[in-house]
Amino acid sequence: MNNKEKAREIYKKGVEIGNAGDVEKALEYFSKAIELDPLYKDAYFNKALALRMLGRLDEARDWFLKGLAIQEKLDLKSLKKEKSNHLK
C-alpha cells in the first residue's frame, strides 16, 4: 500500500471517529493523512472543520486556506495536463 492509499484509509477512519463524536482524535487522523499525502485536499478541509468544532478558529482558518491553495494547485495541474492533451 502506497502513501496515498494509506492516507485515504487513515482519513476515512478520521471521518468515522469524528462522526462518532471524538473530534480531537479525528484531528490526529486528518493530520496523519496530510503527512502521508500533502496534496490530499479533503484532509485539509476536514482538519479545518475539526479545529473549528474545537473552537480553534485561527488554526481552522489557516488550514482551510491551505486546503484552498492545494485545490488551486491541483486545478492548475489538471488544466495544464488537459491543455497539453489538446495540443497533440
mmCIF file of C-alpha atoms in Angstrom, residues 9-84:
data_model
loop_
_atom_site.group_PDB
_atom_site.id
_atom_site.type_symbol
_atom_site.label_atom_id
_atom_site.label_comp_id
_atom_site.label_asym_id
_atom_site.label_seq_id
_atom_site.Cartn_x
_atom_site.Cartn_y
_atom_site.Cartn_z
ATOM 1 C CA GLU A 9 -7.584 4.806 4.836
ATOM 2 C CA ILE A 10 -6.467 6.996 7.731
ATOM 3 C CA TYR A 11 -8.694 9.829 6.510
ATOM 4 C CA LYS A 12 -11.740 7.536 6.348
ATOM 5 C CA LYS A 13 -11.034 6.371 9.900
ATOM 6 C CA GLY A 14 -10.801 10.016 10.995
ATOM 7 C CA VAL A 15 -14.196 10.742 9.455
ATOM 8 C CA GLU A 16 -15.712 7.744 11.273
ATOM 9 C CA ILE A 17 -14.185 8.806 14.583
ATOM 10 C CA GLY A 18 -15.271 12.412 14.099
ATOM 11 C CA ASN A 19 -18.816 11.363 13.237
ATOM 12 C CA ALA A 20 -18.830 9.268 16.419
ATOM 13 C CA GLY A 21 -18.036 12.431 18.383
ATOM 14 C CA ASP A 22 -14.292 12.255 19.100
ATOM 15 C CA VAL A 23 -13.225 15.370 17.215
ATOM 16 C CA GLU A 24 -9.806 15.566 18.941
ATOM 17 C CA LYS A 25 -8.919 12.046 17.791
ATOM 18 C CA ALA A 26 -10.271 12.718 14.296
ATOM 19 C CA LEU A 27 -7.981 15.730 14.105
ATOM 20 C CA GLU A 28 -4.990 13.437 14.686
ATOM 21 C CA TYR A 29 -6.084 11.195 11.830
ATOM 22 C CA PHE A 30 -6.526 14.105 9.429
ATOM 23 C CA SER A 31 -3.072 15.404 10.360
ATOM 24 C CA LYS A 32 -1.549 11.984 9.708
ATOM 25 C CA ALA A 33 -3.314 11.748 6.338
ATOM 26 C CA ILE A 34 -1.802 15.113 5.369
ATOM 27 C CA GLU A 35 1.658 13.917 6.423
ATOM 28 C CA LEU A 36 1.309 10.885 4.155
ATOM 29 C CA ASP A 37 -0.204 12.795 1.226
ATOM 30 C CA PRO A 38 0.447 16.548 1.347
ATOM 31 C CA LEU A 39 -1.884 17.069 -1.647
ATOM 32 C CA TYR A 40 -4.913 15.409 -0.015
ATOM 33 C CA LYS A 41 -7.216 18.439 -0.015
ATOM 34 C CA ASP A 42 -10.134 16.746 1.751
ATOM 35 C CA ALA A 43 -7.924 16.073 4.761
ATOM 36 C CA TYR A 44 -7.071 19.784 4.949
ATOM 37 C CA PHE A 45 -10.730 20.783 4.856
ATOM 38 C CA ASN A 46 -11.761 18.226 7.470
ATOM 39 C CA LYS A 47 -8.867 19.230 9.679
ATOM 40 C CA ALA A 48 -10.097 22.824 9.427
ATOM 41 C CA LEU A 49 -13.630 21.718 10.267
ATOM 42 C CA ALA A 50 -12.433 19.732 13.298
ATOM 43 C CA LEU A 51 -10.429 22.709 14.536
ATOM 44 C CA ARG A 52 -13.453 24.945 14.106
ATOM 45 C CA MET A 53 -15.576 22.499 16.086
ATOM 46 C CA LEU A 54 -12.978 22.651 18.846
ATOM 47 C CA GLY A 55 -13.144 26.444 18.887
ATOM 48 C CA ARG A 56 -9.639 26.851 17.453
ATOM 49 C CA LEU A 57 -10.788 29.339 14.848
ATOM 50 C CA ASP A 58 -7.458 30.899 13.837
ATOM 51 C CA GLU A 59 -5.951 27.469 13.201
ATOM 52 C CA ALA A 60 -9.109 26.382 11.381
ATOM 53 C CA ARG A 61 -8.872 29.383 9.044
ATOM 54 C CA ASP A 62 -5.203 28.672 8.348
ATOM 55 C CA TRP A 63 -5.861 25.026 7.445
ATOM 56 C CA PHE A 64 -8.860 25.972 5.322
ATOM 57 C CA LEU A 65 -6.681 28.415 3.376
ATOM 58 C CA LYS A 66 -4.009 25.729 2.966
ATOM 59 C CA GLY A 67 -6.699 23.436 1.575
ATOM 60 C CA LEU A 68 -7.764 26.103 -0.892
ATOM 61 C CA ALA A 69 -4.141 26.527 -2.010
ATOM 62 C CA ILE A 70 -3.855 22.763 -2.549
ATOM 63 C CA GLN A 71 -7.108 22.799 -4.525
ATOM 64 C CA GLU A 72 -5.808 25.627 -6.700
ATOM 65 C CA LYS A 73 -2.534 23.788 -7.282
ATOM 66 C CA LEU A 74 -4.395 20.625 -8.290
ATOM 67 C CA ASP A 75 -6.738 22.575 -10.574
ATOM 68 C CA LEU A 76 -3.781 24.220 -12.347
ATOM 69 C CA LYS A 77 -2.017 20.882 -12.715
ATOM 70 C CA SER A 78 -5.174 19.347 -14.190
ATOM 71 C CA LEU A 79 -5.662 22.310 -16.520
ATOM 72 C CA LYS A 80 -2.081 22.076 -17.795
ATOM 73 C CA LYS A 81 -2.482 18.344 -18.383
ATOM 74 C CA GLU A 82 -5.761 18.904 -20.211
ATOM 75 C CA LYS A 83 -4.211 21.670 -22.328
ATOM 76 C CA SER A 84 -1.229 19.527 -23.299
#
